[in-house]
Short mmCIF file of C-alpha atoms (C1' of nucleotides) in Angstrom, two decimals:
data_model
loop_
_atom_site.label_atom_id
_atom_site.label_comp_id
_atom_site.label_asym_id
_atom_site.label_seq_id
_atom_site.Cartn_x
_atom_site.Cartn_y
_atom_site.Cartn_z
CA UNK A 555 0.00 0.00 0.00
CA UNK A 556 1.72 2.87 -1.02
CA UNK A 557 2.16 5.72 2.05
CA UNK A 558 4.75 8.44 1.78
CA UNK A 559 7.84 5.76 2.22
CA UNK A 560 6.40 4.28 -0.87
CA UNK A 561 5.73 7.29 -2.85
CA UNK A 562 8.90 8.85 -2.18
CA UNK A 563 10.86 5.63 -3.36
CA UNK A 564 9.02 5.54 -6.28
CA UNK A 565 9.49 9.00 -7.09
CA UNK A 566 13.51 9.09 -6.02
CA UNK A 567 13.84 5.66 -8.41
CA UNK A 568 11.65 7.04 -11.60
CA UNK A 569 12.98 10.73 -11.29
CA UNK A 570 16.47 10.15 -12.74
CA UNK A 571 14.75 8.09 -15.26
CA UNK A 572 11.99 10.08 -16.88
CA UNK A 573 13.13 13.60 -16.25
CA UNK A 574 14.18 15.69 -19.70
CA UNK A 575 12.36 13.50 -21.17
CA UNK A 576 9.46 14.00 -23.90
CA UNK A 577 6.06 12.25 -23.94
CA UNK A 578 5.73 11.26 -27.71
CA UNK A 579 2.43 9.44 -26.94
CA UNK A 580 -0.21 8.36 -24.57
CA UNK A 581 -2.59 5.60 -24.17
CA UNK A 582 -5.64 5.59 -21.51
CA UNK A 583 -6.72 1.69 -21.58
CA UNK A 584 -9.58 2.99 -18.85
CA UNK A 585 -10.93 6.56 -19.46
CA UNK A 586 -12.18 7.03 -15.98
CA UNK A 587 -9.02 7.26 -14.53
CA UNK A 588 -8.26 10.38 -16.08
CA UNK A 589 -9.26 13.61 -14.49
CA UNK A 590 -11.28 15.70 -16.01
CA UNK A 591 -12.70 13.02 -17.80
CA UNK A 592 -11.96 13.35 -21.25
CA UNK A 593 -8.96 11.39 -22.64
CA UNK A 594 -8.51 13.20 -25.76
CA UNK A 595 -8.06 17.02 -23.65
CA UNK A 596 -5.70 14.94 -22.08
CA UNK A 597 -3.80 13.25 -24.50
CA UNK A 598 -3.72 16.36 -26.41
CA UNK A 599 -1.88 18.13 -23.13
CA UNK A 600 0.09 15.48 -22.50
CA UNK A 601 1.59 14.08 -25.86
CA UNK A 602 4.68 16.56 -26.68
CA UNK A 603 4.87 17.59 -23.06
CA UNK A 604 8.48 17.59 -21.74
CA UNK A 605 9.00 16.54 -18.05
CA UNK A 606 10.20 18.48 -15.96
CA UNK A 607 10.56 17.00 -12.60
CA UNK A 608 9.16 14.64 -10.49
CA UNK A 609 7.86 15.50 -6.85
CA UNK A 610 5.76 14.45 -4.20
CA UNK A 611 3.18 15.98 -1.70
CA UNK A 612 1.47 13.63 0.91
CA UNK A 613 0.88 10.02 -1.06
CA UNK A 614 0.42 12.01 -4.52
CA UNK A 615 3.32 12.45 -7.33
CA UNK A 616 3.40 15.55 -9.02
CA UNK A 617 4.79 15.06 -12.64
CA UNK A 618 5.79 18.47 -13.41
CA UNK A 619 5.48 19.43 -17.51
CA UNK A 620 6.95 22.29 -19.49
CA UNK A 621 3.56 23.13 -20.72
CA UNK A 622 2.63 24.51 -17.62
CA UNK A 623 0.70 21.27 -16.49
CA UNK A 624 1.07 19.01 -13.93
CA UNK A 625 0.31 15.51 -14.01
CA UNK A 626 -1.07 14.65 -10.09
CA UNK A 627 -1.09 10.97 -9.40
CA UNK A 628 -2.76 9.01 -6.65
CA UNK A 629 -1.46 5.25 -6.56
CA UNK A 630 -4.65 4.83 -3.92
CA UNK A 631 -3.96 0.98 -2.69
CA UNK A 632 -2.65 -1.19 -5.57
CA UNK A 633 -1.27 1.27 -8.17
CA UNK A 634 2.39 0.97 -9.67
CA UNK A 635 4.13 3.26 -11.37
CA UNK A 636 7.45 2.08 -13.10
CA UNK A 637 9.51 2.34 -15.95
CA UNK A 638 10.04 -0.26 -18.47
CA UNK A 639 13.33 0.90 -20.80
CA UNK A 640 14.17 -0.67 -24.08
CA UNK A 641 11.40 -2.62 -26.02
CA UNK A 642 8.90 -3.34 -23.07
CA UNK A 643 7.16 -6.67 -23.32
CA UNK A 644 3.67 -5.80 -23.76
CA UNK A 645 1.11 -4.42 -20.82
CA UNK A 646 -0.90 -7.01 -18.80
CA UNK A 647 -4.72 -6.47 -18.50
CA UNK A 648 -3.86 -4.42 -15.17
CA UNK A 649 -2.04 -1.97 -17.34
CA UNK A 650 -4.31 1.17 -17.29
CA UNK A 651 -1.97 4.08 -18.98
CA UNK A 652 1.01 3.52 -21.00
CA UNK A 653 3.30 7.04 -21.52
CA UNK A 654 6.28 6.51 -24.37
CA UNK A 655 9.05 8.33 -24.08
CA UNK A 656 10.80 9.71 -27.42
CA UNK A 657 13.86 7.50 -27.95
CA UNK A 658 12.89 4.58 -26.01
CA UNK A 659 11.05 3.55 -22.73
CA UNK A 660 7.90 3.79 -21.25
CA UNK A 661 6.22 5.08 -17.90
CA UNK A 662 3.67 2.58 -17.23
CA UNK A 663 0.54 2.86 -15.13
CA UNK A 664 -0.72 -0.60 -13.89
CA UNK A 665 -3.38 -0.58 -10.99
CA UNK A 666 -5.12 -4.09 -10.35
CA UNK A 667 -7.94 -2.90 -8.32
CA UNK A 668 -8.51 0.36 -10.21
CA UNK A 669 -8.63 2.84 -7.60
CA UNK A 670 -5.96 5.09 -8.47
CA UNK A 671 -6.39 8.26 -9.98
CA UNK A 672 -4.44 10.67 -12.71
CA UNK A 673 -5.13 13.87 -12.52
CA UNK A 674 -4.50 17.33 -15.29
CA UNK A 675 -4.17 20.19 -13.32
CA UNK A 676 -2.63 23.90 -14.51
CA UNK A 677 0.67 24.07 -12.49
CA UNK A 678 -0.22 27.89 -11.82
CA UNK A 679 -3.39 26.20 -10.00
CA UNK A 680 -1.76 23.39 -7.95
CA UNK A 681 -1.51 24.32 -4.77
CA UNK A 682 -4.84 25.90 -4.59
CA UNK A 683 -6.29 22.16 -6.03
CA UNK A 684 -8.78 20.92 -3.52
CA UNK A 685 -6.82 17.69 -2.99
CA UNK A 686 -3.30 19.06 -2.65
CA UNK A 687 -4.61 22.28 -0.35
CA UNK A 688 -6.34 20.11 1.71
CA UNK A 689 -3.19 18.64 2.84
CA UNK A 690 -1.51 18.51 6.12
CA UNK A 691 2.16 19.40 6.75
CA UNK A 692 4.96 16.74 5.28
CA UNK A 693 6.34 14.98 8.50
CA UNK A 694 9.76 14.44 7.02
CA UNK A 695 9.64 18.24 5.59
CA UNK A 696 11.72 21.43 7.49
CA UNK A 697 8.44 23.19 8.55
CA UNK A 698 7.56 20.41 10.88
CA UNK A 699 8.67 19.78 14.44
CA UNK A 700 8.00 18.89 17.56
CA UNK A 701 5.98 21.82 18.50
CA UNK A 702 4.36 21.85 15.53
CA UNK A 703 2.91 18.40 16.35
CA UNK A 704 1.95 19.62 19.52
CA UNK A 705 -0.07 22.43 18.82
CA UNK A 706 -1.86 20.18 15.95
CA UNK A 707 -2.36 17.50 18.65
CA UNK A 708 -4.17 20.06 20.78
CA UNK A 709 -6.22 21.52 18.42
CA UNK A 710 -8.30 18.69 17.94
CA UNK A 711 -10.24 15.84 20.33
CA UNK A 712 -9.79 12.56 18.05
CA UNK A 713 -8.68 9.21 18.68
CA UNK A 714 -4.58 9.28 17.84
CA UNK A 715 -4.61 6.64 14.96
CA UNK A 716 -7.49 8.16 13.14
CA UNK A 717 -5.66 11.26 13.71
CA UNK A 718 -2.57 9.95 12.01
CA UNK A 719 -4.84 8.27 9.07
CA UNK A 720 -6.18 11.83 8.32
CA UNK A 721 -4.35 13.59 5.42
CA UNK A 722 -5.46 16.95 6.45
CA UNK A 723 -3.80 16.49 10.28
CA UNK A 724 -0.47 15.16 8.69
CA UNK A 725 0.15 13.86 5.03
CA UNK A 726 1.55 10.72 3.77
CA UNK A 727 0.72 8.29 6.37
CA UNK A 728 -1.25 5.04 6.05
CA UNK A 729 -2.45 2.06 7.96
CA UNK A 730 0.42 0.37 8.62
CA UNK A 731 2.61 3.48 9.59
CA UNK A 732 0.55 4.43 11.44
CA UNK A 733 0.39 1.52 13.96
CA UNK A 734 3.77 1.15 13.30
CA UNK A 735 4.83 4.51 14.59
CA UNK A 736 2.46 4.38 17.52
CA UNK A 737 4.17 1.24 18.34
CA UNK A 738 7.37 2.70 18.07
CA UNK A 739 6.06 6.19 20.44
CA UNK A 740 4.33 3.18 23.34
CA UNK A 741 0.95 5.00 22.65
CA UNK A 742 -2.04 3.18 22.36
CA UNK A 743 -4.18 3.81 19.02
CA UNK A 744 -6.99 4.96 21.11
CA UNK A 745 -5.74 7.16 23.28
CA UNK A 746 -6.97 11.00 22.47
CA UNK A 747 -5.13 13.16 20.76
CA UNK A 748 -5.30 16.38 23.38
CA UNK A 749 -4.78 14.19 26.21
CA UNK A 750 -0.83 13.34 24.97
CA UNK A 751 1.46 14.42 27.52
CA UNK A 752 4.49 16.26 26.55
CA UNK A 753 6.98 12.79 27.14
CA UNK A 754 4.15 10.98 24.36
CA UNK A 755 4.66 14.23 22.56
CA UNK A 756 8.42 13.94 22.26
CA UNK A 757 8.05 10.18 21.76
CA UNK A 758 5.25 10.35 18.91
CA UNK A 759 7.38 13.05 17.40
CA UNK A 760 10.50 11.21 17.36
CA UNK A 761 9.08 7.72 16.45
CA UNK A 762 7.24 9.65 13.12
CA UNK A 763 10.22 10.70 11.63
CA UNK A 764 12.01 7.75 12.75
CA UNK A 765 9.83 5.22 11.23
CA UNK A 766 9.04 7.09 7.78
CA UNK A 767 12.94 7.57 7.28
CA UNK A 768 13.50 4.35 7.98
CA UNK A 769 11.12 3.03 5.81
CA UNK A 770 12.67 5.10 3.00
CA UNK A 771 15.88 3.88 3.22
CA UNK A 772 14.28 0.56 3.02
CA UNK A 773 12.72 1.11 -0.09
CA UNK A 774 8.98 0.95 1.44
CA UNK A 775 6.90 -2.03 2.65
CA UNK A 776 5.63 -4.84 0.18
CA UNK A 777 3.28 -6.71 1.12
CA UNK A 778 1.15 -7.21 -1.95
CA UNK A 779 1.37 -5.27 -5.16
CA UNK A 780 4.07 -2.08 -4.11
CA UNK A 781 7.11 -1.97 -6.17
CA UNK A 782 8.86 0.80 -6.91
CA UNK A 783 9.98 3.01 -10.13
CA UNK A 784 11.76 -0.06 -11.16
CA UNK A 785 9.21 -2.63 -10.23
CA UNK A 786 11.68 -3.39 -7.18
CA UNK A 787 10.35 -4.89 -4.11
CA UNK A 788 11.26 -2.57 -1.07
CA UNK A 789 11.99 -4.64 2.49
CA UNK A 790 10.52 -2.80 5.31
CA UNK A 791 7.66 -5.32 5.61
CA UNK A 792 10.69 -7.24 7.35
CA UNK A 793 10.48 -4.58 10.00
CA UNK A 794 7.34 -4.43 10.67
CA UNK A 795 6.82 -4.59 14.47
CA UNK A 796 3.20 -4.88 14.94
CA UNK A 797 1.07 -4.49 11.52
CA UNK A 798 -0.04 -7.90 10.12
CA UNK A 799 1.35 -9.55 12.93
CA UNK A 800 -2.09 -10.31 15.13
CA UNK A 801 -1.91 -13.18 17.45
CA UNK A 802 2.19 -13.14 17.44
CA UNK A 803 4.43 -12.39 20.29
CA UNK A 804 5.20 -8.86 20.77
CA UNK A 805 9.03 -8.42 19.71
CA UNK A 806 9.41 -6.18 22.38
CA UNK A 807 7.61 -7.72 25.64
CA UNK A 808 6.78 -11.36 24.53
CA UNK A 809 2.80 -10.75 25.40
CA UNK A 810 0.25 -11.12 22.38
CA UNK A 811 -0.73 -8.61 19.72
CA UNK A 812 -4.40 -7.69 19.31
CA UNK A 813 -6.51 -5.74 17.19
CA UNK A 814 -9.25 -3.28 16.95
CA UNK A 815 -11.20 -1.62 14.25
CA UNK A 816 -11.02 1.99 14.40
CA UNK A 817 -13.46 3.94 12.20
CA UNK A 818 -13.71 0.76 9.97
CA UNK A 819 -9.71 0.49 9.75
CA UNK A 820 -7.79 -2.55 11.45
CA UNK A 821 -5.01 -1.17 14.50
CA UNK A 822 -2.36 -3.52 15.38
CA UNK A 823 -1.39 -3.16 18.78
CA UNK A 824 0.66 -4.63 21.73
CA UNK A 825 -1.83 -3.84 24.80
CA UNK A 826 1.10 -3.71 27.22
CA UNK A 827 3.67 -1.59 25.92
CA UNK A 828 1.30 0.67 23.94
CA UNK A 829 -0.32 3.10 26.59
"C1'" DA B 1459 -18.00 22.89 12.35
"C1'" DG B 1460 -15.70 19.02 13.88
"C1'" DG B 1461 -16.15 14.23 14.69
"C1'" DA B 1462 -18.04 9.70 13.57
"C1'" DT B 1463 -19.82 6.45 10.48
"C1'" DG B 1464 -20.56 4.08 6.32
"C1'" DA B 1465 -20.27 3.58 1.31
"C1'" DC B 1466 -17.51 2.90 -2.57
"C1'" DC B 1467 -14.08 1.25 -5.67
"C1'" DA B 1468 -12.38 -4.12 -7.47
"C1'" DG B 1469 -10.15 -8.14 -6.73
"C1'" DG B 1470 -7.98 -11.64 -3.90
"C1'" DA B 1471 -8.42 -15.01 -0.16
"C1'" DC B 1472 -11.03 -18.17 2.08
"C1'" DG B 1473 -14.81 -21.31 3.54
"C1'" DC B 1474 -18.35 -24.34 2.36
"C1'" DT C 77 -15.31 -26.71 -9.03
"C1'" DG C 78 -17.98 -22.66 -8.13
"C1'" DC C 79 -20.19 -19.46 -5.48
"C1'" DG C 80 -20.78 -16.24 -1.70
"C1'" DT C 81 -18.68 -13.51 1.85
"C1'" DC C 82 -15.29 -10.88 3.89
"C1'" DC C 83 -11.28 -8.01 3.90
"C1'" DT C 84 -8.33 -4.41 2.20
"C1'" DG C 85 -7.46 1.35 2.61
"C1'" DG C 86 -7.89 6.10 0.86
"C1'" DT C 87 -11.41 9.19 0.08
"C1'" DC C 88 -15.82 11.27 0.16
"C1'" DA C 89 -20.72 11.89 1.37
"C1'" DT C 90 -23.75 12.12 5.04
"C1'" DC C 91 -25.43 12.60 9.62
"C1'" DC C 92 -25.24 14.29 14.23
#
DNA sequence: AGGATGACCAGGACGC
DNA sequence: TGCGTCCTGGTCATCC
C-alpha cells in the first residue's frame, strides 16, 4: 500500500529516469481514470509535453510538464508506477496508462484494483487544487517539528490513529505506519489526541520521523502489489513490528498482539507496551 | 464545524 | 469446481 515511504521511493527511483524527457504518446486503456474526464483534452496536453521534474506531496506524485501542467497521481492501494526501458514486453490487463518516451522507454501505469487516480491540473493552479490544499504538513519536511505536532495535537479531540490516518492532520501516512509509529512512540491507538502528555509528545514526534525515514531507506513495505519506479520490491515489511502480525508475540515484551477496528480500519497493537 | 460512520471502488483469499 | 462472503485502505458523502 503505497504511504509516503512508498511514494517517495518511487518517485527518487523514476525521477532520474523520466526527467528531460518527452512524452511522444499516450494511451488511456480505462478513461475514468483520467481527471477531467476526457482522454482526448488529455492526451492532447500530455503528448509533446516535456517533463520536468518529479515530486511528491502527501501520497500524490506531481509530474511536473513544461507546458505549464502538472500531471497529479494518486497510486490509492494497488497502483504501480514504473519504468520499463528498451522494447517493453507488452502491458498485462492491469495496465491502465502507458506514456512513451521519445527514444525509447515507457512510464507505465498498472493498478489491479482500479482505484488510483491521474489527474490534469494547470501548475499555476496546484496548490490551490482541492486535494493538494487540503493537505496537512509533510512529516519528514523542514516546517515540521516537535511543537508543531503539539499544537496540531491540541487543536483537535480525536482518537490518535485516526488522527494519524487523516491527510489533512499530517500527510503521507497510512495504515500500517501508522500503527507502526504508535508502536514505536508506546501509545495506544486509542488514546486522544489532546490528552498526549508532553513525554508521548516527544516520543510520537521522534518515532514519526524515525519510522518514515526508515522506511525510506528501506525502499517501502511490500506486502502485496508495491514496487517501486523499477518494479523493485522494497523490504521494510521485514520490519514491521506490529502491523499484520495479530496473534504473534510482541518483539518487544513477549505478550500477544491484538486488534481493533477503528473507524472501519484494522489497529495492530501490543496492549502492554502501547499506553 | 468538527467528529463519527458508512459507502464505494475491485479483486484476492477463504470457507463451504 | 464454483459461489458467496469478507477483507483491504484512501477518500468522500452524510449525519449528528
Amino acid at each position: 500500500m503505497p504511504e509516503l515511504p512508498e511514494v517517495e521511493t518511487v518517485r527518487r527511483t523514476l525521477e532520474p529516469k523520466i526527467t528531460g524527457r518527452r512524452i511522444s504518446s499516450v494511451q488511456v486503456m480505462l478513461p475514468k481514470l483520467v481527471r477531467p474526464l476526457d482522454v482526448n483534452a488529455f492526451q492532447d496536453t500530455v503528448e509533446g509535453s516535456i517533463i520536468e521534474g518529479l515530486s511528491r506531496r502527501g501520497k500524490y506524485l506531481l509530474v511536473d510538464l513544461d507546458k505549464d501542467f502538472t500531471i497529479v497521481i494518486n497510486l490509492r492501494m494497488t497502483g504501480q508506477l514504473t519504468f520499463c526501458p528498451g522494447n517493453p514486453e507488452p502491458v498485462d490487463a492491469h495496465t491502465h496508462m502507458v506514456m512513451d518516451l521519445e527514444g525509447e522507454g515507457q512510464l507505465r501505469f498498472r493498478d489491479p484494483r482500479k482505484f488510483g487516480t491521474v489527474h490534469l491540473v494547470p501548475t499555476s493552479e496546484l496548490e490551490s487544487t482541492s486535494e493538494i490544499a487540503a493537505l496537512g504538513p509533510e512529516p519528514l519536511g523542514l516546517g515540521f517539528s516537535e511543537q508543531k505536532l503539539w499544537k496540531l495535537l491540541l487543536s483537535r479531540k480525536k482518537k490518535i490513529k485516526q488522527l494519524l490516518l487523516d491527510q489533512t492532520f499530517v500527510a503521507g501516512i497510512g495504515n500500517i505506519y501508522a500503527d507502526e509509529i504508535l508502536f514505536r512512540a508506546g501509545i495506544s491507538p486509542v488514546r486522544v489526541s489532546n490528552t498526549l502528555s508532553p513525554e508521548e509528545v516527544h516520543d510520537l514526534y521522534l518515532a514519526m520521523v524515525g519510522v518514515l525515514s526508515e522506511a525510506i531507506i528501506q525502499r517501502g513495505t511490500s506486502i502485496r502489489d508495491y514496487v517501486d519506479g523499477e518494479g523493485k520490491a522494497g523490504t521494510y515489511q521485514n520490519m514491521l513490528q506490529v502491523y499484520g502480525r495479530k496473534g504473534q508475540d510482541c518483539l518487544q515484551c513477549g505478550c500477544m498482539l491484538e486488534t481493533q477496528k477503528l473507524g472501519g480500519r484494522t489497529a495492530h497493537y501490543c496492549p502492554k507496551c502501547q499506553k
